[in-house]
């Protein structure tokens, strides 16, 4: 069985400071992992994905994530937060059936001026 | 390409009414799915389809029906709406065997 846990439901950072959104996963198979972002009243946009190639994955808008098998983690980071990063972020795992996504409960990122 | 489109964007229903949420994609994707999004619960899979004529249940299928008569369209039917079905509904599609799903803009449904 697969599952994903987003460790923080809310994160607040000041503009210009680093962002860390934490995600742990559980999977019986070699997983694919994703981060999606949802801005208020919008749809979901793919930030980045890991599919068993490089463990450090770079995404759009300066975000990146590192796949750590030993820690079963896939944390999302950005060196310097921007006001436009304020949104909800979802960590997603898929496995044997690649198209069956399991979503985390989301982390709402607030960026303070 | 329009990608994944959903109609309507907003809908208000009374308890017991029926309606169909429309989803279409123009990318020739085999796989399509419906999710509902509720606060604090992420997105949960309602139904999915791996091709025309083939559908299956996801995590929360009760109260919803689907069919897939064409590759492009995957409508979601609420037969008798209940307040518990108040939610935001997202449709998604992908190539079969590919990992990345593409999401529509969502339908916000309120059942009174």
XYZ file of C-alpha atoms in Angstrom:
225
model
C 0.000 0.000 0.000
C 1.092 3.543 -0.604
C 0.680 6.650 1.458
C 2.095 10.123 1.739
C 2.325 12.388 4.771
C 2.839 16.107 4.621
C 4.241 16.967 7.992
C 3.036 20.570 8.205
C -0.438 21.806 7.348
C 0.708 25.455 7.448
C 4.119 27.059 6.940
C 4.902 30.772 7.232
C 8.126 32.333 5.966
C 9.313 35.853 5.359
C 9.926 36.997 1.812
C 13.516 36.276 0.810
C 14.023 33.450 3.329
C 14.267 29.739 2.498
C 11.238 27.508 2.095
C 11.061 23.911 3.338
C 7.898 21.837 2.857
C 8.210 18.329 4.220
C 6.849 15.122 2.704
C 7.328 11.505 3.765
C 6.053 8.610 1.725
C 5.416 4.900 2.048
C 5.419 2.598 -0.944
C 5.785 -1.111 -1.614
C 7.105 -0.330 -5.082
C 9.673 2.002 -6.507
C 7.640 5.187 -6.308
C 7.182 8.167 -8.523
C 6.826 11.352 -6.513
C 5.439 14.729 -7.427
C 4.881 18.171 -6.016
C 1.901 20.167 -7.260
C 1.011 23.751 -6.408
C -2.476 25.224 -6.216
C -2.919 28.973 -6.076
C -6.171 30.269 -4.574
C -9.212 29.265 -6.596
C -7.027 27.754 -9.301
C -6.264 24.296 -10.610
C -3.176 22.203 -9.906
C 0.140 22.872 -11.560
C 3.042 20.413 -11.604
C 6.134 21.821 -9.894
C 8.425 18.838 -10.297
C 8.529 15.049 -10.439
C 10.859 12.235 -9.464
C 10.777 9.075 -11.547
C 13.922 7.133 -10.494
C 16.448 9.206 -12.380
C 18.446 11.875 -10.504
C 17.596 12.071 -6.819
C 17.794 15.874 -6.823
C 14.985 17.182 -8.942
C 14.714 20.738 -10.147
C 11.339 22.211 -10.898
C 9.774 25.431 -12.000
C 10.040 28.788 -10.228
C 13.261 27.869 -8.395
C 11.852 24.920 -6.463
C 13.693 21.656 -6.046
C 13.237 18.425 -4.114
C 15.524 15.614 -3.051
C 14.485 11.976 -3.034
C 15.959 10.214 0.010
C 15.132 6.537 -0.014
C 16.728 5.845 3.366
C 14.526 8.488 4.979
C 11.505 7.889 2.707
C 11.325 11.619 2.208
C 10.806 14.008 -0.683
C 11.015 17.487 0.818
C 10.437 20.576 -1.307
C 12.802 23.540 -0.977
C 13.390 26.972 -2.408
C 16.317 29.215 -1.437
C 14.364 32.468 -1.344
C 10.602 32.833 -0.994
C 8.637 35.253 -3.125
C 5.219 36.664 -2.384
C 3.878 34.836 -5.434
C 4.823 31.483 -3.823
C 1.931 31.805 -1.381
C -0.275 28.822 -2.260
C -1.152 25.292 -1.227
C 1.350 22.564 -2.064
C 0.567 18.891 -2.489
C 2.969 15.965 -2.353
C 1.823 13.006 -4.444
C 2.994 9.410 -4.752
C 2.233 6.901 -7.463
C 3.554 3.402 -7.787
C 2.853 0.171 -9.555
C -0.146 1.675 -11.318
C 1.596 4.830 -12.386
C -1.571 6.738 -13.024
C -3.094 6.150 -9.569
C -2.124 9.140 -7.510
C -2.194 9.276 -3.723
C -2.281 12.864 -2.479
C -0.999 14.286 0.754
C -3.309 16.546 2.714
C -1.505 19.682 1.583
C 0.678 22.402 3.086
C -0.470 25.981 2.914
C 2.483 28.318 2.468
C 2.160 31.890 3.666
C 4.810 34.430 2.669
C 5.144 37.484 4.904
C 6.325 40.812 3.554
C -4.421 22.310 -27.334
C -7.043 23.265 -24.779
C -5.748 20.547 -22.422
C -8.301 19.370 -19.856
C -11.520 21.370 -19.735
C -14.318 21.169 -17.185
C -17.822 22.582 -17.159
C -19.465 24.183 -15.318
C -17.049 26.174 -13.152
C -19.635 26.652 -10.399
C -22.886 24.874 -9.592
C -25.433 25.036 -6.794
C -27.825 22.127 -6.352
C -30.595 21.260 -3.955
C -30.518 17.962 -2.094
C -31.859 15.187 -4.293
C -31.197 16.878 -7.613
C -29.071 15.203 -10.248
C -26.452 16.669 -12.507
C -23.480 15.832 -14.707
C -20.051 17.396 -14.450
C -18.361 17.471 -17.820
C -14.699 16.757 -18.510
C -12.961 16.687 -21.864
C -9.360 16.439 -23.023
C -7.830 16.898 -26.451
C -4.471 15.218 -25.832
C -5.570 11.693 -26.784
C -4.827 10.485 -23.263
C -5.994 6.992 -22.410
C -6.290 7.571 -18.681
C -8.810 9.942 -17.112
C -9.886 10.379 -13.532
C -12.096 12.375 -11.190
C -11.012 13.692 -7.804
C -12.761 15.648 -5.115
C -10.949 18.159 -2.948
C -12.086 18.871 0.584
C -10.345 21.120 3.143
C -7.586 19.308 5.012
C -8.015 16.109 3.017
C -6.087 16.699 -0.179
C -7.563 15.208 -3.347
C -9.283 11.850 -3.266
C -9.906 9.636 -6.267
C -13.579 9.053 -7.108
C -13.503 7.075 -10.362
C -11.041 6.489 -13.135
C -10.886 5.107 -16.648
C -8.019 3.497 -18.548
C -9.722 3.776 -21.909
C -13.034 4.039 -23.704
C -15.523 1.593 -22.235
C -13.397 0.837 -19.147
C -14.020 2.451 -15.768
C -13.273 1.553 -12.178
C -13.850 2.859 -8.682
C -11.409 4.893 -6.700
C -11.284 5.682 -3.012
C -14.644 7.493 -2.651
C -17.034 6.278 -5.401
C -20.358 6.220 -3.524
C -22.980 8.559 -4.946
C -21.189 9.016 -8.271
C -21.424 7.310 -11.654
C -19.138 7.556 -14.658
C -18.975 6.283 -18.203
C -16.388 6.603 -20.960
C -17.852 6.296 -24.426
C -15.067 8.234 -26.159
C -11.388 8.845 -25.489
C -12.011 12.571 -25.099
C -14.902 12.726 -22.620
C -15.341 11.463 -19.069
C -18.508 12.828 -17.418
C -19.224 12.455 -13.707
C -22.863 12.004 -12.686
C -24.420 12.748 -9.335
C -27.671 10.810 -9.252
C -29.151 12.317 -6.069
C -27.042 15.102 -4.659
C -26.334 15.260 -0.929
C -24.757 18.056 1.144
C -21.762 15.751 1.751
C -20.981 16.082 -1.948
C -20.272 19.787 -1.580
C -16.691 19.964 -2.809
C -14.365 21.046 -5.569
C -14.113 18.456 -8.325
C -11.065 18.022 -10.544
C -10.718 15.969 -13.675
C -7.285 14.750 -14.782
C -5.790 12.831 -17.683
C -2.517 11.196 -18.698
C -1.020 8.803 -21.168
C -1.351 5.244 -19.959
C 1.873 4.263 -18.261
C 3.046 7.848 -17.966
C 3.293 9.326 -14.524
C 2.296 12.912 -15.074
C -1.376 13.764 -14.852
C -2.787 16.990 -16.253
C -5.567 18.614 -14.269
C -8.550 20.658 -15.313
C -9.472 23.965 -13.645
C -12.074 22.392 -11.361
C -15.808 22.641 -10.677
C -16.969 24.088 -7.365
C -20.193 22.335 -6.354
C -22.453 23.356 -3.478
C -25.352 21.141 -2.416
C -27.922 22.842 -0.204
